[in-house]
Coordinates of C-alpha atoms and ligand atoms in Angstrom, one line a residue:
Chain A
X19 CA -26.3 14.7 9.5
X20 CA -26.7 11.1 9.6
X21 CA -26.7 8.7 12.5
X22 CA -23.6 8.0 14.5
X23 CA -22.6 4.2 14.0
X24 CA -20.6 1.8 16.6
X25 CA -18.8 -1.4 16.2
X26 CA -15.9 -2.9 17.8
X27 CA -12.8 -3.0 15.7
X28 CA -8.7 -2.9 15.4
X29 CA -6.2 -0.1 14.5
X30 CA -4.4 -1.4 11.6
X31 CA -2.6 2.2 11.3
X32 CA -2.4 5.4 13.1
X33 CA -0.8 8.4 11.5
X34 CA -1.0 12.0 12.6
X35 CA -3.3 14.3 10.6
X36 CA -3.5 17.9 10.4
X37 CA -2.0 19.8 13.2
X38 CA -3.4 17.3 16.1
X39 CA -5.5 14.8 14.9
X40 CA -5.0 11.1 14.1
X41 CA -5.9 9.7 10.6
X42 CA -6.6 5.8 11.6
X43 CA -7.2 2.7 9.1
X44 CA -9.5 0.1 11.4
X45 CA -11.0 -2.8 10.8
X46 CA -14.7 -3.5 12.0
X47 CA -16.5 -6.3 12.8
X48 CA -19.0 -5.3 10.5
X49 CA -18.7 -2.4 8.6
X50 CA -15.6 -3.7 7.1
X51 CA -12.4 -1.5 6.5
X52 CA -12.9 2.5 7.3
X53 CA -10.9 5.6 7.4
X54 CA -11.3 7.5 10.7
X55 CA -10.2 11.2 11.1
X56 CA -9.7 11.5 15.7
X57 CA -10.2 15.2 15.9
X58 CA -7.8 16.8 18.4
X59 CA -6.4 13.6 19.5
X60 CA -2.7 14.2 19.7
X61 CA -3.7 17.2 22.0
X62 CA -2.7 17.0 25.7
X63 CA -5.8 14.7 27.1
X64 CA -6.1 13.5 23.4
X65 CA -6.5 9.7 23.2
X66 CA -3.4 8.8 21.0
X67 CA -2.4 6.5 23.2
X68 CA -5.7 4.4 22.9
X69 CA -5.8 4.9 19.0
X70 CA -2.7 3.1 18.2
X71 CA -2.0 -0.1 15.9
X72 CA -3.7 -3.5 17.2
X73 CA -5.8 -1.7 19.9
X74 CA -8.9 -3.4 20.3
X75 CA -11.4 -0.9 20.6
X76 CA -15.4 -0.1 21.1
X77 CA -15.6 2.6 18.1
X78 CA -18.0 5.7 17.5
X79 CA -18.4 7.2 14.5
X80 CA -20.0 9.7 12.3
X81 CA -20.4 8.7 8.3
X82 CA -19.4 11.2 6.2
X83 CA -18.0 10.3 2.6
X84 CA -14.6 9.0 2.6
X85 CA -13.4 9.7 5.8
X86 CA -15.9 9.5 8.7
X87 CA -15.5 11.4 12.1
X88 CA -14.9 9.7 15.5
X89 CA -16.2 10.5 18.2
X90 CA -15.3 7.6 20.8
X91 CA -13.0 5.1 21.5
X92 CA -13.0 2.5 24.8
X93 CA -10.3 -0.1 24.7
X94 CA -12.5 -3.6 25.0
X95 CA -9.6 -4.8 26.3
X96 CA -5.9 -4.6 26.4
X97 CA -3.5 -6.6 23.7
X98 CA 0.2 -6.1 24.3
X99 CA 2.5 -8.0 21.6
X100 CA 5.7 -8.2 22.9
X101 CA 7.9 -5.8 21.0
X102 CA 9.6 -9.0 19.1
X103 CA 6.6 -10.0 17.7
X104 CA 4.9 -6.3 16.2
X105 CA 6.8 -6.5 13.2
X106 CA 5.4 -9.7 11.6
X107 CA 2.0 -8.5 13.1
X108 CA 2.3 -5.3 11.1
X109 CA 2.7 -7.8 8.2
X110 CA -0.9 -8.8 8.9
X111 CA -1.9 -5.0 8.4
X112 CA 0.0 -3.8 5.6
X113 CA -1.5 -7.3 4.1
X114 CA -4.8 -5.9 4.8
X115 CA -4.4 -2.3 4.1
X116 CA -3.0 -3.5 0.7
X117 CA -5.7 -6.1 0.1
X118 CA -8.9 -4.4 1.4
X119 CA -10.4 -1.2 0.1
X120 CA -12.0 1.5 2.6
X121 CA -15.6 0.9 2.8
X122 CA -15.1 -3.0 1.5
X123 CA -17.3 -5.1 2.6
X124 CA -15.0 -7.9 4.2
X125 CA -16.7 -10.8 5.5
X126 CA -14.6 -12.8 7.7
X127 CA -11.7 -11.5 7.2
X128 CA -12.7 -9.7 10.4
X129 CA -12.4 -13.0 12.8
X130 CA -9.6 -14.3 10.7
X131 CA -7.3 -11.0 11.4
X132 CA -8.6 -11.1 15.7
X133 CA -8.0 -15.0 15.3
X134 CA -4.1 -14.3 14.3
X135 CA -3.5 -11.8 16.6
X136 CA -4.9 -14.0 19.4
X137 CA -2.4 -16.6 18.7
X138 CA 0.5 -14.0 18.1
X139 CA -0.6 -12.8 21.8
X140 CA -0.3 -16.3 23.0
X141 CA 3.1 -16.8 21.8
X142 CA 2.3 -19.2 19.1
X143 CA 4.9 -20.4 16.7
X144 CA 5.0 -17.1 13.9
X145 CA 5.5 -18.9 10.8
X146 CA 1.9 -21.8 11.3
X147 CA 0.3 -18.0 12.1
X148 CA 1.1 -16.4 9.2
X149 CA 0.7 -19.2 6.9
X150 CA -3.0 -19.8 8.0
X151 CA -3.6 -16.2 8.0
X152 CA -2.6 -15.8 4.6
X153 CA -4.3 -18.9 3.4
X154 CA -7.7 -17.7 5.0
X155 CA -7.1 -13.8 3.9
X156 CA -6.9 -15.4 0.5
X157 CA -10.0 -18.0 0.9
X158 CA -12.3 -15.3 2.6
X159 CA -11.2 -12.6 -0.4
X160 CA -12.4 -15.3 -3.0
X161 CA -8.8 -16.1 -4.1
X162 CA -8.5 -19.9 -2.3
X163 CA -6.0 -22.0 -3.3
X164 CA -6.7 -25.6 -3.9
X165 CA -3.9 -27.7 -3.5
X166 CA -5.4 -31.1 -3.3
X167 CA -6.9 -31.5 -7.0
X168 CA -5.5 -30.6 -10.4
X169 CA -7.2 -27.9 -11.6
X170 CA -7.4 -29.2 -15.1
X171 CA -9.2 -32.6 -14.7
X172 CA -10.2 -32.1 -10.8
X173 CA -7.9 -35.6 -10.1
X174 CA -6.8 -36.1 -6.9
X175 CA -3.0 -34.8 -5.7
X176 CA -0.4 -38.0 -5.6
X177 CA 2.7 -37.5 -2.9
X178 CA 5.2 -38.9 -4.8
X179 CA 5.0 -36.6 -7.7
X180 CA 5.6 -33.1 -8.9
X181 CA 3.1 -30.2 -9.1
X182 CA 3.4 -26.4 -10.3
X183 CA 0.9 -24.3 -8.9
X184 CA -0.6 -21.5 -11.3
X185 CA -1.3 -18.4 -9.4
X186 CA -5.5 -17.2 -10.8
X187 CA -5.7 -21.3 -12.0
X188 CA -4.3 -24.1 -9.6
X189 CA -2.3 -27.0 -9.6
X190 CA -1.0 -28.6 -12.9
X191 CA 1.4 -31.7 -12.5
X192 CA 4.7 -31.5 -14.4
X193 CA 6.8 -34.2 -15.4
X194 CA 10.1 -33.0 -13.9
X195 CA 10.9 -30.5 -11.3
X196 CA 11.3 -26.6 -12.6
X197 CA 11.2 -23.9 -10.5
X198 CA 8.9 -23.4 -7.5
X199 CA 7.4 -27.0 -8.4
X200 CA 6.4 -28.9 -5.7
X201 CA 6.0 -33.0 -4.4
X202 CA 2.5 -34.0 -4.4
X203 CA 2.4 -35.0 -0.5
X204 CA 4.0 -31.0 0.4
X205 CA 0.7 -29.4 -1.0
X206 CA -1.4 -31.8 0.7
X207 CA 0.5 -30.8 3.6
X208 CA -0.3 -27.2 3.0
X209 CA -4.0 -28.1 2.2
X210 CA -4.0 -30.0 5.5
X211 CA -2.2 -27.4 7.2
X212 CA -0.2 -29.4 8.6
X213 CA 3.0 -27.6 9.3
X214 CA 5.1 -29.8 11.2
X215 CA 7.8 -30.5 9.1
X216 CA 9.9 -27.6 7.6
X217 CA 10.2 -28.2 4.2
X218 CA 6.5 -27.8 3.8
X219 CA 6.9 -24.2 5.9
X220 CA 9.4 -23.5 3.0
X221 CA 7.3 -24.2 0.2
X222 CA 4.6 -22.7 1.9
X223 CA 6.1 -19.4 2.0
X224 CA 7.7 -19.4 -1.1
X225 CA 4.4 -20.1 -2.5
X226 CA 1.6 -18.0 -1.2
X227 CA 4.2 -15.0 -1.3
X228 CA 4.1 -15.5 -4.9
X229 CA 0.6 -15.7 -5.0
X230 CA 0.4 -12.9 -3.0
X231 CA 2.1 -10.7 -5.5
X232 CA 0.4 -11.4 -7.6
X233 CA -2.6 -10.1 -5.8
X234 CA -0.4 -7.1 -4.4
X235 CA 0.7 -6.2 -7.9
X236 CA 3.8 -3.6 -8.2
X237 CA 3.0 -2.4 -4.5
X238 CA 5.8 -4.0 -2.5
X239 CA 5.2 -4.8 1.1
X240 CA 7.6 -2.4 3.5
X241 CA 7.1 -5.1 6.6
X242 CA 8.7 -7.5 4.5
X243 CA 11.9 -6.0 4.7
X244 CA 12.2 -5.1 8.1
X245 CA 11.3 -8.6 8.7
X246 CA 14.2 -9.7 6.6
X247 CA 16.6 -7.3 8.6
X248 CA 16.0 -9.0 11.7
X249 CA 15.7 -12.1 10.4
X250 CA 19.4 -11.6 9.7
X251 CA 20.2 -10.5 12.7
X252 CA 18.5 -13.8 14.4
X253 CA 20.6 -15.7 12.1
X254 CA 24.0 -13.7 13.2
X255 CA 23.0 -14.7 16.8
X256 CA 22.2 -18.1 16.2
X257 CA 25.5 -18.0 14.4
X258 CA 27.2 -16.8 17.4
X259 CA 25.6 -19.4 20.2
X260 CA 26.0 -22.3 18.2
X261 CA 28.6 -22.2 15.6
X262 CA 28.2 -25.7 15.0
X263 CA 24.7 -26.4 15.2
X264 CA 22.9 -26.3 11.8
X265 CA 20.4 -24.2 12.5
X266 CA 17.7 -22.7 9.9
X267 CA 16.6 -19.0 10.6
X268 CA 14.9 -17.2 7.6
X269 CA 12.4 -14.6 8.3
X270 CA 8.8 -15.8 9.0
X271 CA 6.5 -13.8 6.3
Chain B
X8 CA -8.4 42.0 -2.8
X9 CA -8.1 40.9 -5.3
X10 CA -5.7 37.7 -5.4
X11 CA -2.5 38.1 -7.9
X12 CA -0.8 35.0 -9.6
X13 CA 2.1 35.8 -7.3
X14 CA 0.3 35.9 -4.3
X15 CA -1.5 32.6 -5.1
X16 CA 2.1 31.1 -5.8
X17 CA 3.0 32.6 -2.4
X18 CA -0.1 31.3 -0.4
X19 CA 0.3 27.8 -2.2
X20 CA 4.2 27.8 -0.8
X21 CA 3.4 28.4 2.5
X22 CA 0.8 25.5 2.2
X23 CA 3.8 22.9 2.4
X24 CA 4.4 23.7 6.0
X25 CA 2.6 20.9 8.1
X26 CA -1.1 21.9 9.5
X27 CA -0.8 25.1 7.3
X28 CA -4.4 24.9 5.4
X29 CA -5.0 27.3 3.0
X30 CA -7.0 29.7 5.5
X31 CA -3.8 30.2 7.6
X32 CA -1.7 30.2 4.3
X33 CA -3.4 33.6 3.2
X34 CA -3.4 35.1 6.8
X35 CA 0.4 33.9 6.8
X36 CA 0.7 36.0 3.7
X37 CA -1.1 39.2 4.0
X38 CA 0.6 39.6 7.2
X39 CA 4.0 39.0 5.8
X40 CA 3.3 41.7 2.7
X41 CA 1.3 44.5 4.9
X42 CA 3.1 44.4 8.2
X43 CA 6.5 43.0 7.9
X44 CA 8.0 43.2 4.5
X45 CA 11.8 43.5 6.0
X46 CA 10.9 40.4 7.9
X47 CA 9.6 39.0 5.5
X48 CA 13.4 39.8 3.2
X49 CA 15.1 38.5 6.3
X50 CA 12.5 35.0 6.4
X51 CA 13.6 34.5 3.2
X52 CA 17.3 34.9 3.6
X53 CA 17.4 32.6 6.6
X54 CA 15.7 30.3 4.7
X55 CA 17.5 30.2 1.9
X56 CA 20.8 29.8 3.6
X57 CA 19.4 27.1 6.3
X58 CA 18.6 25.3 2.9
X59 CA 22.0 25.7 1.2
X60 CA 24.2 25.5 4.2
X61 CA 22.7 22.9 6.9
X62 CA 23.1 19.4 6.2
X63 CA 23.4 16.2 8.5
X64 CA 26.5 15.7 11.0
X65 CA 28.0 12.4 9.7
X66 CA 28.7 10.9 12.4
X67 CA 25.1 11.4 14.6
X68 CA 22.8 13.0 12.2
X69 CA 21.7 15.6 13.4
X70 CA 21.7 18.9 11.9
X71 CA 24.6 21.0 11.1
X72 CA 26.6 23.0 9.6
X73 CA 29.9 21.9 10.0
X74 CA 30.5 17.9 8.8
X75 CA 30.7 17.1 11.8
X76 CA 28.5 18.4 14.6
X77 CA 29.1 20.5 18.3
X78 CA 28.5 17.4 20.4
X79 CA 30.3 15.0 18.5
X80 CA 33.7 17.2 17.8
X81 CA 33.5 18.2 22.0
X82 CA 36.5 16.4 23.7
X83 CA 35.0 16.8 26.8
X84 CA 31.9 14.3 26.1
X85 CA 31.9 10.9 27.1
X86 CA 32.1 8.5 24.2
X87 CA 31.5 5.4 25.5
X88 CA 27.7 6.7 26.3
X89 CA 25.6 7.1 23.5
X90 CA 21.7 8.2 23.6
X91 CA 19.6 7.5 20.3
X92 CA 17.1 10.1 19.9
X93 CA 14.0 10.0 17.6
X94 CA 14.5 14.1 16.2
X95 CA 16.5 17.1 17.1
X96 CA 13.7 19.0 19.1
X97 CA 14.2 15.5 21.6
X98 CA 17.8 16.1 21.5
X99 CA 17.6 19.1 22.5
X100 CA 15.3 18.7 24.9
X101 CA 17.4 15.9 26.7
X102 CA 20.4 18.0 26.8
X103 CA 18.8 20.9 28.5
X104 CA 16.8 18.9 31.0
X105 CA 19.2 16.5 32.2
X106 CA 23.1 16.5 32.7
X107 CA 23.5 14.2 29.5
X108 CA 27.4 14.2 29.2
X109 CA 27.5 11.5 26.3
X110 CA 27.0 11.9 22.7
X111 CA 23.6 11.4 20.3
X112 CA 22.7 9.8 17.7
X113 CA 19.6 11.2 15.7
X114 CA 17.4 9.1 14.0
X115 CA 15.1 11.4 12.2
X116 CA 12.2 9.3 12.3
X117 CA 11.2 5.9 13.6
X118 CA 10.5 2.7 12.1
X119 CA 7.2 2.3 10.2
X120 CA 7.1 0.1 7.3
X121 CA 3.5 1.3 6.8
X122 CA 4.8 4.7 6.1
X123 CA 7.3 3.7 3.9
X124 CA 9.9 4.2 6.4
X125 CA 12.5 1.5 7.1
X126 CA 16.1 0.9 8.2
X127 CA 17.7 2.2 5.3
X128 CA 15.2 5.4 5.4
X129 CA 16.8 5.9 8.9
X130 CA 20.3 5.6 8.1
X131 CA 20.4 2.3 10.5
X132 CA 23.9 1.2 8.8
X133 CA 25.2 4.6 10.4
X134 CA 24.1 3.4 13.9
X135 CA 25.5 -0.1 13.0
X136 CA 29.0 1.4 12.5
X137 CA 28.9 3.8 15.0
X138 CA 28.4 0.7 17.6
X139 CA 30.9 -1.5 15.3
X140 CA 33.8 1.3 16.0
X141 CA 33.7 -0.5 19.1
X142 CA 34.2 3.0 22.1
X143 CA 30.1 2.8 22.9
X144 CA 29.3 0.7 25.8
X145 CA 26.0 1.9 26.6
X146 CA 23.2 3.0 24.9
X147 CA 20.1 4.5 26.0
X148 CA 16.9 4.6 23.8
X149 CA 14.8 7.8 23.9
X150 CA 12.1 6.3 22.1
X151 CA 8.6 7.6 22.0
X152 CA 6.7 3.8 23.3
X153 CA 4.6 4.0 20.7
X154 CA 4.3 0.8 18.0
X155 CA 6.4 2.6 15.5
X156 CA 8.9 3.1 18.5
X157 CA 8.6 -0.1 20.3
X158 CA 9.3 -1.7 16.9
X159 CA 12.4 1.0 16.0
X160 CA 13.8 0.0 19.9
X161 CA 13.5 -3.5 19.4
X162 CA 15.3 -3.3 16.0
X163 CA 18.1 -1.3 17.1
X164 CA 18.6 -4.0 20.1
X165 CA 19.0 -7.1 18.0
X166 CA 21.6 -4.8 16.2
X167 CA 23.4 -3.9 19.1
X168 CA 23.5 -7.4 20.2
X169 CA 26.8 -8.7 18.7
X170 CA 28.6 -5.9 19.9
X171 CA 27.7 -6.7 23.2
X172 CA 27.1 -3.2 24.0
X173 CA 24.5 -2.9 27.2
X174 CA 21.3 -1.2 25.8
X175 CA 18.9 0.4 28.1
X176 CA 15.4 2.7 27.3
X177 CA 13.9 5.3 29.3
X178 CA 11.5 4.2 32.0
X179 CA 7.6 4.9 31.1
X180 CA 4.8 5.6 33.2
X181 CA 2.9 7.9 35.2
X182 CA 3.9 11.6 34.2
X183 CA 5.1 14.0 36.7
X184 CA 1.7 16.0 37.7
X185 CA -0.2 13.5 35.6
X186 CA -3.3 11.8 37.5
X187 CA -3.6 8.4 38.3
X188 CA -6.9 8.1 37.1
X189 CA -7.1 9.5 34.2
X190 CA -3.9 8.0 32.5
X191 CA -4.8 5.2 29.5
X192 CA -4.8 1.1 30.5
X193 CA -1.1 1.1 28.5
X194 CA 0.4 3.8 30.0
X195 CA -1.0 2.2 33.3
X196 CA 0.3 -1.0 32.3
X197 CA 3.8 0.0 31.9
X198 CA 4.5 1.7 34.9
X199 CA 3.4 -1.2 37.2
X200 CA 5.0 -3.2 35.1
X201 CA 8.6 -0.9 35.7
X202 CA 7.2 -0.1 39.5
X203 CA 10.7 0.2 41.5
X204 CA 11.8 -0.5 45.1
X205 CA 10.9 2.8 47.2
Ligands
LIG313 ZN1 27.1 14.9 15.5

C-alpha cells in the first residue's frame, strides 16, 4: 500500500462510474494529469456536487496503477462561471484531455489552465482568453509557434508582406497570397499578442485551430460544435436587435 | 459448477446492464436458472417485446408505444406550458409529485461535449420546432444544476430566445429535511443567491 499523495488541482471531467462512484480527469499542480475513481460519491452524502468540472479543489489520493483512489476533496475555494461562459471553458478541458496523457508530466500547463479560468471568471473578453491559452498550451507542450522569424533563414517578419505558416516547421514567406497566408504585421500581431484589432483575432483562430489539428489528429473536438451552435444563435439575435448594424459574431474557439 | 458456454454467454449478457460486474452477473444467473425459470421465460418475453415495440413519441420523446405518446395526444393538457425534462424516471417523477398539467419534452440526456453528447445527440432540432409551432409560451427547465446541465439550460435558452417564449428553471437550494450545515458551498451558494421574500 503506498503513501497517500495531496495536491491542489481542477476537475476537468466528472463522469459516473460503476453503480455510485465518480470517475474524474483532474489536473494537479504537480503531479500533472490523473484519473481518480470517488468511491461511493454519487451516494446520498456523496460529494458529487464538490467533484464537478472547474472545481478547485485540495485533493487526496491513493496511487494505484492507472486509476488511483480518492479519498478527500475540500473545495480551496469557490469558481462559478456563469452558465454563458462553461462551454468555451469546457473547450479548455477537452483541449487538455485531448493533449495530455494521464500520468504526463505537464509543467506549466498547470498555471496556464488556473490563469485562463481566472480571466474567464473575471469576465474577460473570450476570444484574447482562448487565443493565449492555446498559444501557451502549445509553448509549454514544446509545440511553440514562432511567428516573428522565417523559419528557413531565421530573418526577421516584414508587415507588408505575405507569410504561410507550416504547422511542425514555421513561417515561410510566399510571393502571393494562397490560402490561410497571412500579412507580415498580422503574425507579429499574434507573436505580440496583441489582439486589438479583429482581423488579427480571425487569423489567429483560423490558424492555431489548424495547428491544433494537427496536434489533435482524427479526434475532433465535441466543444467545438456546441460552440458553433450558439455562436449561431448569438448571431440570430444580433440579427434581430440590429438589423442594420454590421455586426461580426463567429464563435470564439 | 461447472460453468457451460451458454451460461458464460448468459452471465456476459447480463454484464451490459449498468453497475452489473461479473460477480452480480453470475448471482443474476444462477438465480434466474435454479429458482425462477418461468420468470425467467416471462423476463425474456417482456424484454423482447419492450425492444421490438417501444420507440420514442415524436413529438416529446419519451418512450412509447404508440407514435405519439399519452401526454401529448390528452386534450385535456395545457399546450402552451411545456416542461423539458432530462429522462423519463424525472418525468415521471414530476407528474406524480406536482399537479403538472402541461406537456414534456424528454431530452434523454444532457449536454456534454466531453461525452460525445451534443445537440444533435439530443434531438435539439425537435425542441426547436416544437417552440417554432409557435402554442408554447412557457417553458420550465427541470435540469439537474450540474455543469453538463447548466450548459444543456443555457443552450436550450438562447434557442428559445427568438420565439420569445418566457423560459423559467426550477429553483435550487437547500433540500427539504436537508441540514444547513452540511450542504456543499454551491448548493449553499445557490439558494442565497435565489433566497425569496418571506
Ligand atoms: Zn409525447
Amino acid at each position: 500500500m503506498s503513501q497517500a499523495q495531496e495536491d491542489e488541482a481542477y476537475v476537468l471531467h466528472s463522469r459516473p462510474w460503476r453503480e455510485t462512484s465518480l470517475l474524474l480527469e483532474v489536473i494537479t499542480a504537480n503531479h500533472g494529469r490523473l484519473g481518480l475513481v470517488a468511491r461511493g460519491a454519487r451516494r446520498g452524502k456523496g460529494q458529487a456536487g464538490v467533484l464537478q468540472a472547474f472545481h478547485f479543489l485540495q485533493l487526496r489520493w491513493s496511487p494505484r496503477g492507472e486509476l488511483h483512489t480518492l479519498i478527500g476533496a475540500e473545495e480551496i475555494e469557490p469558481l462559478r462561471l456563469p452558465a454563458s461562459i462553461l462551454p468555451a471553458a469546457l473547450y479548455l478541458n477537452e483541449l487538455l484531455l485531448n493533449l495530455l496523457a494521464r500520468h504526463d508530466e505537464c509543467g506549466p500547463v498547470y498555471s496556464i489552465y488556473h490563469h485562463a479560468l481566472r480571466r474567464l471568471q473575471a469576465a474577460a473578453a473570450l476570444e484574447p482568453v482562448l487565443r493565449d491559452f492555446e498559444l501557451d498550451l502549445l509553448d509549454a507542450l514544446g509545440f511553440g509557434l514562432t511567428l516573428d522569424k522565417e523559419c528557413l533563414d531565421g530573418a526577421a517578419v516584414d508587415p507588408g508582406l505575405w507569410y504561410l505558416y507550416q504547422p511542425r516547421q514555421g513561417l515561410i514567406k510566399i510571393p502571393e497570397t494562397v490560402e490561410n497566408a497571412m500579412l507580415g504585421h498580422i503574425c507579429l500581431a499574434i507573436a505580440a499578442r496583441d489582439w486589438s484589432d479583429s482581423a488579427t483575432r480571425r487569423a489567429a483562430k483560423r490558424l492555431l485551430r489548424r495547428v491544433l489539428d494537427v496536434h489533435l489528429g482524427q479526434r475532433a473536438l465535441r466543444t467545438r460544435e456546441l460552440l458553433r451552435g450558439l455562436a449561431r444563435m448569438q448571431q440570430r439575435k444580433d440579427r434581430a436587435s440590429v438589423e442594420d448594424h454590421g455586426s461580426e459574431a463567429s464563435s470564439p474557439q | 459448477m461447472s460453468i457451460t458456454p451458454l451460461l458464460e454467454q448468459l452471465i456476459e449478457a447480463l454484464r451490459c446492464q449498468p453497475g452489473v460486474g461479473p460477480r452480480s452477473a453470475s448471482r443474476i444467473a444462477f438465480h434466474l436458472l435454479e429458482r425462477d425459470r418461468h420468470k425467467a421465460l416471462h423476463l425474456a418475453e417482456i424484454l423482447r417485446q419492450a425492444v421490438e415495440r417501444l420507440g420514442h413519441c415524436e413529438q416529446c420523446r419519451n418512450f412509447s408505444e404508440t407514435p405519439l405518446c399519452s401526454i401529448c395526444s390528452d386534450p385535456r393538457r395545457q399546450s402552451d406550458l411545456l416542461c423539458v425534462v432530462e429522462n423519463p424516471a424525472q418525468l415521471a417523477a414530476m407528474d406524480h409529485a406536482i399537479h403538472f398539467r402541461g406537456r414534456y419534452h424528454v431530452l434523454m440526456g444532457r449536454l456534454s461535449p466531453l461525452d460525445g453528447i451534443g445537440p444533435e445527440e439530443l434531438g435539439m432540432d425537435r425542441l426547436e420546432q416544437r417552440l417554432r409551432e409557435g402554442e408554447i409560451k412557457e417553458m420550465v427547465l427541470a435540469i439537474s444544476p450540474s455543469v453538463e446541465g447548466e450548459v444543456t439550460a443555457h443552450y436550450i435558452s438562447e434557442m428559445a430566445h427568438p420565439f420569445g417564449v418566457r423560459v423559467t428553471r426550477l429553483a435550487q437550494g437547500v433540500p427539504m429535511g436537508g441540514e444547513l450545515e452540511s450542504l456543499d458551498s454551491g448548493t449553499l451558494t445557490r439558494a442565497f443567491e435565489l433566497r425569496r421574500e418571506y
